[in-house]
Amino acid sequence: MAGLTGSTPVEAFKRFCDHINDLLHVTICDARLTLVIGRDESDRAYVSFRQGGSPIAAKLRSGGWYLYLGQTLGVVRQPDKRWRLRTLSYAYRIQRGPGPNDPSVFRFEYESRDLREYLHPRHHLHIPTRLRIPGTKSKEIDLDKTHIPSGWVTIEELTRFLINEMGVESRTRQWDKMLRQSEDKFREWTGR
């Protein structure tokens, strides 16, 4: 499996960032993602919406929603000397404001075991609510701090959720076709 590769780490990072920018721009968002290459580790990069050098949540086309999207990317040198892209972590937050501390409605997160060993699910969801435990009078679980297993959440599925379930308007009526084409590209790159 070739995967998403480049002749240099920067080329692999840029190919990914450009692809996601194109997809989001033609569907739900006017803002552009920024690629930040690691200073000490040129085999790492970070992708997010940014303003004044700091990550922000971008305003979506409708519904008053904002999307924070942050991905830490890495590359691995292949036998053919190309660099294959890997996602080391992601954080997707659907929120009501652009600030990093604005409360989210949903948080989808992932962190590779290459970064940290965890006891909780690596792919998980957080929801800002409390859940009373049945059979007790006062014991509750804070779902904003609980790691609810979610499986891998792709940007395409997140975009589909925002359009279909959260009422965000797409720029094009062909949004589902565009998401399916991007999913096909993702499967080609990852072999999933």
mmCIF file of N, CA and C in Angstrom, residues 24 28-30 49 57-68 93-95 162 166 168-169:
data_model
loop_
_atom_site.group_PDB
_atom_site.id
_atom_site.type_symbol
_atom_site.label_atom_id
_atom_site.label_comp_id
_atom_site.label_asym_id
_atom_site.label_seq_id
_atom_site.Cartn_x
_atom_site.Cartn_y
_atom_site.Cartn_z
ATOM 1 N N LEU A 24 -13.256 21.001 2.483
ATOM 2 C CA LEU A 24 -14.013 21.859 3.392
ATOM 3 C C LEU A 24 -14.475 23.138 2.699
ATOM 4 N N ILE A 28 -18.457 23.271 3.487
ATOM 5 C CA ILE A 28 -19.044 23.911 4.670
ATOM 6 C C ILE A 28 -18.319 25.117 5.246
ATOM 7 N N CYS A 29 -17.147 25.481 4.733
ATOM 8 C CA CYS A 29 -16.328 26.453 5.450
ATOM 9 C C CYS A 29 -15.562 27.371 4.498
ATOM 10 N N ASP A 30 -15.506 28.652 4.816
ATOM 11 C CA ASP A 30 -14.728 29.604 4.018
ATOM 12 C C ASP A 30 -13.274 29.699 4.488
ATOM 13 N N PHE A 49 -7.133 25.543 11.724
ATOM 14 C CA PHE A 49 -7.508 26.906 11.356
ATOM 15 C C PHE A 49 -6.744 27.808 12.310
ATOM 16 N N ALA A 57 -11.373 28.133 16.065
ATOM 17 C CA ALA A 57 -12.467 27.409 15.421
ATOM 18 C C ALA A 57 -12.994 28.312 14.306
ATOM 19 N N ALA A 58 -13.242 27.724 13.141
ATOM 20 C CA ALA A 58 -13.709 28.492 11.975
ATOM 21 C C ALA A 58 -15.222 28.507 11.933
ATOM 22 N N LYS A 59 -15.764 29.650 11.561
ATOM 23 C CA LYS A 59 -17.217 29.776 11.410
ATOM 24 C C LYS A 59 -17.659 28.938 10.219
ATOM 25 N N LEU A 60 -18.724 28.171 10.429
ATOM 26 C CA LEU A 60 -19.279 27.374 9.339
ATOM 27 C C LEU A 60 -20.318 28.195 8.597
ATOM 28 N N ARG A 61 -20.753 27.710 7.471
ATOM 29 C CA ARG A 61 -21.602 28.488 6.575
ATOM 30 C C ARG A 61 -22.970 28.840 7.157
ATOM 31 N N SER A 62 -23.468 28.106 8.125
ATOM 32 C CA SER A 62 -24.781 28.414 8.685
ATOM 33 C C SER A 62 -24.948 27.752 10.040
ATOM 34 N N GLY A 63 -26.039 28.101 10.699
ATOM 35 C CA GLY A 63 -26.381 27.468 11.963
ATOM 36 C C GLY A 63 -25.689 28.051 13.175
ATOM 37 N N GLY A 64 -24.800 29.026 12.972
ATOM 38 C CA GLY A 64 -24.092 29.605 14.110
ATOM 39 C C GLY A 64 -23.026 28.691 14.695
ATOM 40 N N TRP A 65 -22.655 27.652 13.958
ATOM 41 C CA TRP A 65 -21.661 26.696 14.448
ATOM 42 C C TRP A 65 -20.248 27.090 14.026
ATOM 43 N N TYR A 66 -19.302 26.657 14.841
ATOM 44 C CA TYR A 66 -17.883 26.806 14.559
ATOM 45 C C TYR A 66 -17.245 25.428 14.629
ATOM 46 N N LEU A 67 -16.202 25.226 13.835
ATOM 47 C CA LEU A 67 -15.493 23.957 13.823
ATOM 48 C C LEU A 67 -14.037 24.194 14.167
ATOM 49 N N TYR A 68 -13.590 23.542 15.239
ATOM 50 C CA TYR A 68 -12.167 23.472 15.532
ATOM 51 C C TYR A 68 -11.682 22.158 14.936
ATOM 52 N N ARG A 93 -13.833 19.773 17.187
ATOM 53 C CA ARG A 93 -14.815 20.290 18.148
ATOM 54 C C ARG A 93 -15.859 21.107 17.396
ATOM 55 N N ILE A 94 -17.105 20.802 17.656
ATOM 56 C CA ILE A 94 -18.210 21.602 17.140
ATOM 57 C C ILE A 94 -18.624 22.496 18.299
ATOM 58 N N GLN A 95 -18.563 23.813 18.071
ATOM 59 C CA GLN A 95 -18.805 24.750 19.160
ATOM 60 C C GLN A 95 -19.562 25.971 18.670
ATOM 61 N N LEU A 162 -22.204 17.347 10.125
ATOM 62 C CA LEU A 162 -22.528 18.772 10.225
ATOM 63 C C LEU A 162 -23.633 19.173 9.250
ATOM 64 N N MET A 166 -26.603 18.672 11.830
ATOM 65 C CA MET A 166 -26.462 19.945 12.537
ATOM 66 C C MET A 166 -26.959 21.139 11.714
ATOM 67 N N VAL A 168 -25.858 22.553 8.889
ATOM 68 C CA VAL A 168 -24.910 23.426 8.194
ATOM 69 C C VAL A 168 -25.173 23.304 6.694
ATOM 70 N N GLU A 169 -25.301 24.440 6.040
ATOM 71 C CA GLU A 169 -25.552 24.439 4.596
ATOM 72 C C GLU A 169 -24.255 24.214 3.838
#
